[in-house]
């Protein structure tokens, strides 16, 4: 490993692969890593009901203002598990590396994996490392699969949504996307609009602990943004959802940047933002629990669930007119996560 | 999707992503697919002990003589789980696609995923699809994570290996690698040396069912080849392993091609070949069980476990001289899986 960059032999499965794992990957992961990072991990579970999820991360650039692809990979998978109602517990970590990728950059990414996994109280139990020739991939892609345990006696799901339910959004809409797009396009907003990338298992855990019976379902607001999430929920539940433009948590600079880019924050991906459908009587208390959390300060009640009539999702503008929130069809915004 | 190729908007998370999943991916996976191919799958398990594994597949070319990256991804993960002693049950499927990748090729790959998953009796329960710009990846990479259930009351592991144990190899050494290298280099061996890529859960299941108490541990012979697997096993068990060159199952054409390429089949990756360490008294019967299997016809007893003295692994040549089987250090053979 003396050349300081990834070589093809780091992926050959022999001595150099073993050295990379033993001398760089395992030490960097430190306490959040258990097992041999090869082949299968054996897990003894205390429950019989688990959540399983997978995500590949291809973000460009891999390092951004307040995070990187490693943090993103952990948070994305942790949040997917958390919104299912499961407690995130185990991750796998699969790296596909470009020949010539700097080992120092790999170390930075793994430091972020360690920090995010520690924050989310998950263990990395199995891994894989592949190396492809220079030019065959752009630097580094990561896949994380995750296992969460259903430790609470709660059923969440779109089938539990009923007319009258309240829609809560836990954070600023679109900040992750605007941060990355601004970095890529050199717009200068990246200092003022940071990525929201964060593990939200703690926030979700507190909500379920204190008000779990009143939560119908939750969704991570990722690709496609709130507009897509709400359309999926409305279709799944057979209801209509009406939101109000003036209640949407949108940071001023995010709105400005989105305007410049010709995109709507309603369709932009977050990486640490959740949409919750909850019983109306508990909405104010749930909002308080969310706002106590470091990533929940901007949380808002944004709308209500109604009987299905007309379009699945509508938005009431600041002038009082109601328009349809269509499903996003195309936007050509690749590699935001 | 009328252009017939992957577009950036297939990865944006909105309508085109949903159409790709609903109209192409889900129908192609057919009966082996359950769940929504998005977010978390909820699994009800009958056991509390599971195996979890992950592998990314970056093979070049993605289509080869008797298989493709889809078959490889399923078999690789199924075999990882099977050798742990777990029954492979659930897979995740994460696709990273290059803009411009032909949908017809994606369909072919998914057909193979379906066929291999059906053969191995595993379900695809969660998925992810990302699209990157043209030139940022070479066509298609796949990650599969897998969950297996420990349904048998058996403990396999390198800690169970004792002096006197017998080493069995279940198939031709190196055939997968020689097939791919021959295709890539245009050597002309690819018609006569086929990939061994196959799901071996059935073979392993039969061995464990009939002779499970006599099996110490098993390893999938993948990157690094038998030489690397034996070194890892010998180090892990604190023993020495001696194998005999003339007993190694090496197809004639594979030996010829390896010679031309300047590589040793002892260090070449398979994708459907297992090394088993077993009690000597049961070795002949286990060999019979393996040979009954369609992928076990070439199985051989290749060596024995001895007390540690000198090198971890040695090989006795056809002239009777014993030499050290070093750990493979470098070979620059990227993208064989």
XYZ file of C-alpha atoms in Angstrom:
674
model
C 0.000 0.000 0.000
C 3.066 2.208 -0.139
C 2.007 3.965 -3.341
C -0.785 5.696 -1.467
C -3.427 4.787 -4.021
C -5.707 1.845 -4.738
C -4.100 -0.707 -7.063
C -5.793 -3.513 -8.983
C -4.179 -6.053 -6.662
C -6.113 -4.602 -3.728
C -9.096 -6.347 -5.290
C -7.539 -9.666 -6.204
C -8.546 -11.410 -2.990
C -5.019 -12.325 -1.943
C -2.440 -10.728 0.311
C -2.968 -7.127 -0.764
C -6.746 -7.397 -0.299
C -6.190 -8.833 3.165
C -3.731 -6.064 4.020
C -6.143 -3.388 2.854
C -8.833 -4.817 5.107
C -6.611 -5.577 8.089
C -4.410 -2.491 8.008
C -6.690 0.232 6.700
C -10.401 -0.643 6.610
C -10.791 -2.512 9.912
C -8.693 -0.061 11.979
C -10.535 2.950 10.523
C -13.906 1.411 11.305
C -12.689 0.647 14.799
C -15.343 -0.147 17.353
C -18.302 -0.015 14.946
C -16.837 -2.935 13.013
C -17.273 -6.496 14.172
C -16.630 -9.671 12.292
C -14.100 -10.267 9.603
C -15.465 -7.971 6.880
C -15.484 -11.031 4.595
C -18.047 -13.694 3.730
C -21.037 -14.033 6.034
C -21.610 -12.504 9.433
C -23.509 -14.665 11.918
C -26.091 -12.652 13.855
C -27.956 -13.784 16.957
C -31.230 -11.865 17.012
C -33.523 -11.273 19.960
C -36.558 -10.932 17.724
C -38.120 -12.803 14.822
C -39.203 -9.806 12.820
C -36.611 -7.775 10.950
C -36.397 -5.054 8.322
C -33.930 -5.513 5.444
C -32.911 -2.731 3.102
C -30.230 -1.861 0.549
C -28.932 1.323 -1.039
C -26.121 2.135 -3.399
C -24.509 5.551 -3.104
C -22.976 7.236 -6.132
C -22.907 10.872 -5.003
C -20.770 13.387 -6.896
C -18.695 14.911 -5.365
C -17.904 12.276 -2.745
C -16.810 14.952 -0.256
C -19.134 17.858 0.401
C -19.338 20.740 2.869
C -20.586 18.903 5.917
C -20.309 15.257 5.001
C -19.246 12.694 2.451
C -20.327 9.480 0.762
C -19.475 7.436 3.871
C -21.727 9.420 6.178
C -24.423 9.432 3.509
C -24.296 5.645 3.068
C -24.751 5.003 6.775
C -27.457 7.649 7.259
C -29.416 6.613 4.165
C -29.663 2.999 5.251
C -30.239 3.799 8.923
C -33.097 6.165 8.029
C -34.689 3.644 5.662
C -34.777 1.144 8.519
C -35.899 3.672 11.152
C -38.968 4.839 9.229
C -40.154 1.229 8.968
C -40.409 1.215 12.770
C -37.420 -1.089 13.184
C -34.390 -0.271 15.314
C -31.384 -0.095 12.944
C -28.749 -2.549 14.141
C -26.481 -4.101 11.488
C -24.941 -2.807 8.273
C -22.948 -4.342 5.478
C -20.431 -2.157 3.657
C -19.469 -2.858 0.064
C -16.893 -0.647 -1.640
C -16.251 -0.433 -5.371
C -13.022 1.493 -5.859
C -11.341 2.958 -8.908
C -7.708 2.061 -9.473
C -5.696 5.115 -8.436
C -8.151 6.281 -5.760
C -6.168 7.888 -2.924
C -5.940 5.795 0.228
C -6.095 9.013 2.237
C -9.521 9.705 0.710
C -10.627 6.166 1.519
C -9.540 6.744 5.112
C -11.580 9.957 5.293
C -14.653 8.132 3.987
C -14.204 5.302 6.479
C -13.775 7.790 9.328
C -17.193 9.153 8.389
C -18.682 5.662 8.239
C -17.348 5.032 11.740
C -18.664 8.306 13.148
C -22.105 7.975 11.579
C -22.422 4.321 12.593
C -21.441 5.172 16.167
C -23.988 8.011 16.228
C -26.686 5.667 14.921
C -25.604 2.775 17.155
C -25.236 0.310 14.284
C -22.468 -2.214 13.666
C -20.755 -2.926 10.357
C -20.731 -6.726 10.319
C -19.839 -7.761 6.769
C -18.136 -6.169 3.821
C -16.775 -6.484 0.341
C -14.145 -4.601 -1.638
C -13.837 -4.577 -5.398
C -11.363 -2.656 -7.541
C -11.990 -1.710 -11.158
C -9.563 -0.229 -13.670
C -9.034 3.511 -13.915
C -11.890 5.116 -15.831
C -14.359 2.278 -15.218
C -16.022 4.007 -12.269
C -15.901 7.562 -10.919
C -13.726 7.162 -7.798
C -15.855 5.262 -5.282
C -19.365 3.876 -4.994
C -20.665 2.382 -1.758
C -23.474 -0.065 -1.091
C -24.860 -0.468 2.394
C -27.472 -3.058 3.236
C -29.059 -2.859 6.642
C -30.905 -5.013 9.145
C -33.219 -3.494 11.729
C -35.053 -5.257 14.533
C -38.720 -4.746 15.305
C -38.366 -4.412 19.059
C -41.541 -2.402 19.599
C -45.019 -3.859 19.444
C -46.099 -1.383 16.769
C -47.370 -1.753 13.232
C -46.634 1.162 10.952
C -47.843 1.234 7.387
C -49.683 3.145 4.754
C -52.698 0.901 5.403
C -53.157 2.629 8.783
C -53.626 6.106 7.299
C -57.135 7.554 7.773
C -58.956 10.710 6.798
C -58.110 13.592 9.088
C -54.511 12.519 9.741
C -51.884 15.218 10.018
C -48.789 15.486 7.820
C -45.536 16.455 9.557
C -42.216 17.184 7.853
C -39.229 17.052 10.225
C -36.715 19.323 8.489
C -35.864 21.854 5.763
C -36.945 20.620 2.356
C -34.315 20.222 -0.340
C -31.218 21.326 1.556
C -29.127 18.259 0.744
C -29.832 18.577 -2.973
C -29.236 22.323 -3.085
C -25.953 21.913 -1.215
C -24.694 19.318 -3.691
C -26.018 21.087 -6.795
C -24.538 24.365 -5.630
C -21.152 22.685 -5.097
C -21.316 21.068 -8.526
C -22.476 24.155 -10.372
C -20.406 26.621 -8.366
C -23.434 28.679 -7.340
C -22.008 29.814 -4.016
C -24.946 28.661 -1.854
C -23.083 25.674 -0.421
C -21.791 27.649 2.570
C -25.247 28.807 3.586
C -27.267 25.731 2.686
C -25.765 22.640 4.283
C -26.719 19.051 3.658
C -29.276 17.711 6.109
C -27.598 14.279 5.976
C -27.986 12.784 9.473
C -29.047 9.565 11.167
C -32.595 10.014 12.441
C -32.961 6.780 14.399
C -32.845 8.756 17.654
C -35.598 11.145 16.602
C -37.774 8.330 15.311
C -37.109 6.253 18.415
C -38.232 9.101 20.691
C -41.410 9.666 18.660
C -42.298 5.972 18.699
C -41.450 5.645 22.379
C -43.643 8.559 23.423
C -46.386 8.574 20.771
C -45.982 5.350 18.815
C -49.696 4.456 18.867
C -50.493 7.737 17.118
C -48.024 7.326 14.251
C -49.589 5.831 11.104
C -46.530 5.666 8.875
C -43.289 7.444 8.083
C -41.223 7.934 4.963
C -37.703 9.110 4.418
C -37.808 12.095 2.022
C -35.112 11.078 -0.469
C -35.067 10.975 -4.268
C -38.204 12.530 -5.712
C -38.685 14.742 -2.666
C -41.793 15.374 -0.572
C -43.967 15.616 -3.696
C -43.134 12.047 -4.670
C -43.438 10.698 -1.119
C -46.889 12.249 -0.700
C -48.087 10.907 -4.059
C -46.940 7.403 -3.085
C -48.589 7.640 0.328
C -51.864 9.011 -1.080
C -51.972 6.277 -3.726
C -51.085 3.586 -1.189
C -53.714 4.702 1.288
C -56.400 5.599 -1.266
C -56.734 9.113 0.127
C -56.010 12.681 -0.913
C -53.434 14.837 0.838
C -53.569 18.633 0.896
C -50.535 20.628 1.940
C -50.044 24.363 2.337
C -47.188 26.142 0.618
C -46.692 28.653 3.428
C -46.258 25.898 6.013
C -43.483 24.081 4.149
C -40.140 24.361 5.932
C -37.995 25.859 3.175
C -34.874 27.831 4.058
C -34.727 31.234 2.336
C -31.411 30.533 0.566
C -32.689 27.137 -0.562
C -35.689 28.804 -2.210
C -33.385 31.303 -3.931
C -31.021 28.615 -5.194
C -33.893 26.402 -6.336
C -35.313 29.355 -8.235
C -31.970 29.957 -9.971
C -31.732 26.270 -10.871
C -35.332 26.069 -12.046
C -36.218 23.294 -9.603
C -38.885 23.077 -6.894
C -37.833 22.147 -3.323
C -40.969 20.016 -3.224
C -39.182 17.544 -5.517
C -35.665 17.710 -4.130
C -34.031 14.905 -2.184
C -33.133 15.203 1.474
C -30.943 12.785 3.404
C -32.163 13.501 6.923
C -35.796 14.492 6.676
C -38.910 12.453 7.350
C -42.551 12.790 6.428
C -44.837 11.430 9.177
C -48.565 10.813 8.954
C -49.981 10.930 12.464
C -53.269 11.032 14.354
C -54.405 14.672 14.495
C -54.876 14.679 18.257
C -51.223 13.788 18.811
C -49.709 15.981 16.109
C -48.739 18.896 18.348
C -47.041 16.605 20.862
C -45.199 14.675 18.144
C -44.033 17.972 16.664
C -42.596 18.886 20.069
C -40.730 15.576 20.322
C -39.293 16.063 16.827
C -38.251 19.662 17.514
C -36.322 18.611 20.628
C -34.018 16.667 18.323
C -30.953 18.423 16.831
C -32.205 17.622 13.316
C -35.829 18.510 14.018
C -35.706 22.238 14.743
C -37.389 23.178 11.466
C -40.200 20.623 11.731
C -43.669 21.730 10.685
C -47.208 20.467 10.304
C -47.693 20.916 6.563
C -51.031 19.393 5.664
C -53.867 16.956 6.230
C -55.241 13.721 4.853
C -58.681 13.933 3.252
C -61.082 11.597 1.553
C -59.951 10.836 -1.954
C -61.512 13.270 -4.356
C -59.755 14.355 -7.504
C -55.986 14.422 -7.397
C -53.999 12.456 -4.815
C -51.987 15.491 -3.707
C -52.749 19.209 -3.865
C -51.056 22.306 -2.525
C -52.687 25.529 -1.392
C -50.573 28.483 -2.510
C -49.945 31.675 -0.574
C -52.784 33.267 -2.565
C -55.196 30.542 -1.494
C -55.442 28.769 -4.843
C -55.191 24.978 -4.780
C -53.105 23.229 -7.450
C -52.154 19.639 -8.115
C -48.794 18.275 -6.908
C -47.941 15.981 -9.781
C -45.593 13.059 -9.480
C -42.123 14.174 -10.586
C -41.489 12.689 -13.976
C -38.049 13.858 -14.993
C -35.494 16.276 -13.666
C -32.108 14.953 -14.764
C -30.513 15.418 -11.379
C -28.165 12.443 -11.134
C -25.834 11.500 -8.317
C -27.298 13.487 -5.445
C -27.000 10.405 -3.234
C -38.834 4.134 -21.578
C -39.453 4.323 -25.288
C -35.860 5.184 -26.163
C -34.807 1.659 -25.242
C -31.947 2.816 -23.045
C -31.453 3.921 -19.465
C -31.868 7.669 -19.033
C -30.816 9.830 -16.103
C -34.456 10.296 -15.138
C -34.759 6.560 -14.484
C -32.752 7.298 -11.346
C -34.454 10.465 -10.172
C -36.882 8.690 -7.863
C -40.013 10.011 -9.556
C -42.346 8.681 -12.222
C -39.715 7.229 -14.539
C -38.012 5.398 -11.664
C -41.363 3.958 -10.630
C -42.152 2.925 -14.198
C -38.786 1.214 -14.567
C -39.453 -0.777 -11.416
C -43.117 -1.497 -12.067
C -42.961 -2.167 -15.802
C -39.546 -3.735 -16.300
C -37.758 -4.832 -13.121
C -40.651 -6.327 -11.141
C -42.207 -8.218 -14.089
C -38.830 -9.662 -15.120
C -38.130 -10.868 -11.588
C -41.598 -12.369 -11.488
C -42.206 -14.925 -8.786
C -38.801 -14.608 -7.102
C -39.592 -11.003 -6.276
C -41.698 -10.071 -3.303
C -42.161 -6.697 -1.712
C -42.020 -3.339 -3.313
C -38.362 -3.250 -4.370
C -38.124 0.040 -2.437
C -37.210 0.963 1.121
C -37.271 -1.806 3.711
C -38.638 -5.318 3.421
C -40.234 -6.735 6.557
C -39.215 -10.357 7.161
C -40.805 -12.757 9.620
C -38.136 -15.298 10.540
C -38.603 -18.721 12.061
C -35.180 -18.664 13.675
C -33.111 -16.258 15.748
C -29.774 -16.975 14.143
C -29.055 -15.607 10.670
C -26.162 -15.139 8.282
C -25.769 -11.755 6.558
C -23.482 -11.171 3.605
C -22.852 -8.643 0.835
C -21.076 -8.694 -2.517
C -20.681 -6.211 -5.320
C -20.292 -7.577 -8.841
C -18.304 -5.691 -11.456
C -17.519 -8.451 -13.942
C -16.313 -7.542 -17.435
C -17.864 -8.557 -19.784
C -21.300 -8.614 -18.155
C -22.467 -11.370 -20.532
C -20.319 -14.465 -20.884
C -20.656 -17.869 -22.500
C -22.874 -19.602 -19.977
C -24.002 -16.803 -17.704
C -23.967 -13.127 -16.910
C -23.596 -10.645 -14.070
C -27.138 -11.352 -12.881
C -26.590 -15.084 -12.436
C -23.196 -14.377 -10.874
C -24.641 -11.935 -8.336
C -27.248 -14.405 -7.129
C -24.878 -17.405 -7.060
C -22.072 -15.508 -5.331
C -24.285 -14.405 -2.479
C -26.155 -17.704 -2.213
C -22.871 -19.624 -2.014
C -21.430 -17.271 0.617
C -24.476 -17.973 2.770
C -24.548 -21.713 2.068
C -20.956 -22.361 3.159
C -21.700 -20.721 6.510
C -24.204 -23.521 7.116
C -27.209 -21.215 6.749
C -30.046 -21.844 4.307
C -30.024 -18.923 1.825
C -33.421 -17.254 1.866
C -33.568 -13.513 1.076
C -31.628 -11.268 -1.283
C -31.493 -7.557 -1.897
C -30.703 -6.351 -5.405
C -29.070 -2.995 -6.007
C -28.361 -1.862 -9.553
C -26.042 0.957 -10.587
C -26.685 1.672 -14.257
C -24.863 3.779 -16.817
C -26.924 6.282 -18.772
C -27.432 4.750 -22.224
C -27.390 1.115 -21.033
C -29.769 -0.885 -23.206
C -33.024 -1.866 -21.522
C -32.917 -5.136 -23.465
C -29.610 -5.949 -21.754
C -31.100 -5.070 -18.384
C -33.949 -7.453 -19.138
C -31.504 -10.251 -19.963
C -29.650 -9.687 -16.695
C -32.895 -9.698 -14.698
C -34.011 -12.898 -16.436
C -30.830 -14.484 -15.142
C -31.415 -13.130 -11.649
C -34.880 -14.676 -11.718
C -33.664 -18.062 -12.961
C -30.768 -18.279 -10.523
C -32.906 -17.142 -7.597
C -35.571 -19.702 -8.461
C -32.899 -22.428 -8.687
C -31.512 -21.422 -5.304
C -34.957 -20.933 -3.763
C -34.273 -17.387 -2.597
C -36.527 -14.342 -2.797
C -35.510 -10.837 -3.866
C -37.172 -8.725 -1.178
C -35.677 -5.238 -1.484
C -33.892 -3.268 -4.142
C -32.399 -0.017 -5.262
C -31.675 1.525 -8.651
C -29.226 4.316 -9.318
C -28.294 5.867 -12.652
C -24.997 7.653 -13.310
C -23.976 9.693 -16.342
C -22.458 8.040 -19.397
C -18.799 7.272 -18.769
C -19.063 7.297 -14.968
C -19.412 3.519 -14.700
C -18.852 0.662 -17.140
C -22.432 -0.362 -18.018
C -23.817 -2.045 -14.900
C -22.629 -3.038 -11.438
C -24.800 -5.099 -9.099
C -24.756 -5.478 -5.340
C -26.571 -8.338 -3.683
C -26.808 -8.669 0.068
C -28.192 -11.913 1.430
C -29.831 -13.317 4.521
C -29.637 -17.010 5.360
C -31.316 -18.836 8.211
C -29.545 -21.296 10.498
C -32.201 -23.979 10.447
C -29.899 -26.875 11.288
C -28.464 -27.517 14.717
C -24.905 -27.463 13.408
C -21.880 -25.325 14.144
C -19.428 -24.986 11.286
C -16.233 -23.044 11.663
C -12.504 -23.035 11.294
C -12.245 -23.596 15.049
C -13.567 -27.134 14.531
C -10.737 -28.199 12.203
C -8.439 -30.875 13.676
C -5.321 -32.733 12.591
C -6.150 -35.556 10.218
C -9.101 -33.834 8.547
C -9.595 -34.338 4.832
C -9.701 -31.551 2.251
C -12.335 -31.867 -0.503
C -12.699 -29.595 -3.527
C -16.095 -29.884 -5.214
C -15.318 -28.790 -8.793
C -12.802 -27.869 -11.492
C -10.357 -25.244 -10.259
C -10.153 -21.948 -12.118
C -12.744 -22.523 -14.820
C -14.721 -19.338 -14.188
C -11.589 -17.186 -14.357
C -10.203 -18.912 -17.436
C -13.545 -18.567 -19.209
C -13.678 -14.811 -18.533
C -9.996 -14.172 -19.230
C -10.197 -16.147 -22.454
C -13.230 -14.095 -23.551
C -11.474 -10.852 -22.692
C -8.161 -11.736 -24.290
C -9.643 -13.610 -27.257
C -7.718 -16.806 -26.483
C -10.335 -19.160 -27.882
C -10.689 -21.362 -24.791
C -14.055 -19.915 -23.793
C -16.000 -22.553 -25.737
C -14.237 -25.447 -24.039
C -13.824 -23.995 -20.567
C -17.148 -22.769 -19.230
C -17.755 -20.767 -16.093
C -18.613 -22.919 -13.081
C -20.980 -20.183 -11.828
C -23.842 -22.045 -10.091
C -25.842 -21.939 -6.878
C -24.519 -24.666 -4.570
C -27.102 -24.440 -1.804
C -28.560 -27.782 -2.901
C -25.216 -29.586 -2.797
C -24.321 -28.069 0.559
C -27.767 -28.840 1.926
C -27.460 -32.506 0.955
C -23.996 -32.792 2.517
C -25.149 -31.186 5.765
C -28.330 -33.240 5.829
C -26.523 -36.552 5.392
C -23.127 -35.892 6.982
C -23.410 -32.557 8.779
C -21.727 -33.746 11.983
C -18.617 -34.657 10.015
C -18.210 -31.308 8.255
C -15.794 -28.949 10.049
C -16.042 -25.942 7.784
C -16.557 -24.903 4.183
C -15.335 -22.030 2.048
C -16.431 -20.742 -1.296
C -13.402 -20.710 -3.636
C -13.632 -17.197 -5.080
C -11.074 -14.414 -5.473
C -7.605 -15.644 -4.558
C -8.462 -19.222 -5.458
C -7.882 -22.436 -3.507
C -4.367 -21.322 -2.542
C -5.745 -18.309 -0.688
C -8.641 -20.220 0.894
C -6.284 -22.902 2.239
C -3.879 -20.324 3.639
C -6.736 -18.577 5.434
C -8.077 -21.862 6.800
C -4.638 -23.069 7.942
C -3.933 -19.749 9.654
C -7.375 -19.668 11.248
C -7.115 -23.223 12.564
C -3.419 -23.073 13.511
C -2.657 -26.146 11.402
C -0.775 -27.033 8.254
C -2.500 -28.308 5.137
C -0.784 -30.501 2.538
C -2.367 -30.988 -0.860
C -1.275 -33.107 -3.824
C -0.915 -31.560 -7.282
C -2.035 -34.729 -9.078
C -5.301 -34.852 -7.138
C -6.366 -31.306 -7.966
C -9.384 -31.235 -10.287
C -8.027 -29.157 -13.161
C -9.535 -29.489 -16.605
C -6.925 -30.060 -19.336
C -7.897 -26.965 -21.336
C -7.870 -24.865 -18.161
C -4.303 -25.938 -17.455
C -3.311 -25.093 -21.035
C -4.951 -21.660 -20.923
C -3.507 -20.903 -17.494
C -0.080 -21.802 -18.822
C -0.511 -19.435 -21.772
C -1.625 -16.661 -19.433
C 1.141 -17.316 -16.910
C -1.284 -17.914 -14.053
C -1.742 -20.898 -11.717
C -5.247 -22.452 -11.388
C -4.464 -22.731 -7.677
C -4.955 -18.967 -7.422
C -7.848 -18.486 -9.835
C -11.374 -17.591 -8.750
C -14.293 -19.950 -9.155
C -17.937 -19.028 -8.746
C -19.383 -22.463 -8.008
C -16.719 -24.433 -6.198
C -16.320 -25.182 -2.515
C -13.462 -26.320 -0.322
C -14.680 -28.538 2.539
C -12.691 -29.693 5.540
C -14.278 -32.885 6.849
C -13.670 -35.741 9.282
C -11.507 -38.343 7.510
C -13.878 -41.223 8.250
C -16.725 -39.503 6.415
C -14.721 -38.104 3.496
C -15.559 -40.871 1.019
C -19.283 -40.641 1.747
C -19.283 -36.835 1.534
C -17.461 -37.083 -1.793
C -20.247 -39.368 -3.047
C -22.926 -36.898 -1.968
C -21.098 -34.052 -3.707
C -20.577 -36.040 -6.913
C -24.299 -36.832 -7.159
C -24.863 -33.120 -7.636
C -24.794 -31.655 -11.185
C -22.001 -29.283 -10.146
C -20.042 -31.872 -8.176
C -18.959 -34.374 -10.819
C -15.314 -33.300 -10.723
C -15.030 -33.342 -6.905
C -11.839 -34.733 -5.398
C -10.127 -35.347 -2.106
C -7.064 -33.156 -2.514
C -5.208 -33.161 0.789
C -5.066 -33.494 4.550
C -4.751 -31.350 7.641
C -1.609 -31.846 9.697
C -0.094 -30.427 12.839
C 1.378 -27.023 12.206
C 5.011 -27.358 11.271
C 6.688 -24.956 8.891
C 4.491 -23.394 6.247
C 0.697 -23.245 6.565
C 0.112 -24.812 3.136
C 2.298 -27.070 1.007
C 1.779 -28.969 -2.214
C 3.344 -32.250 -3.251
C 4.221 -32.164 -6.942
C 3.913 -35.022 -9.410
C 7.630 -35.734 -8.806
C 7.042 -36.061 -5.076
C 8.736 -32.820 -4.039
C 6.875 -30.666 -1.515
C 6.762 -26.899 -2.014
C 5.108 -24.019 -0.210
C 1.760 -22.649 -1.426
C 2.267 -18.970 -0.719
C -0.574 -16.541 -0.242
C -1.265 -14.831 -3.558
C 0.078 -11.320 -3.332
C -0.661 -9.715 -6.664
C -1.983 -10.839 -10.026
C -3.721 -7.823 -11.563
C -6.769 -9.802 -12.624
C -9.570 -7.285 -12.109
C -13.274 -7.743 -12.723
C -13.559 -11.529 -12.781
C -16.624 -11.251 -10.554
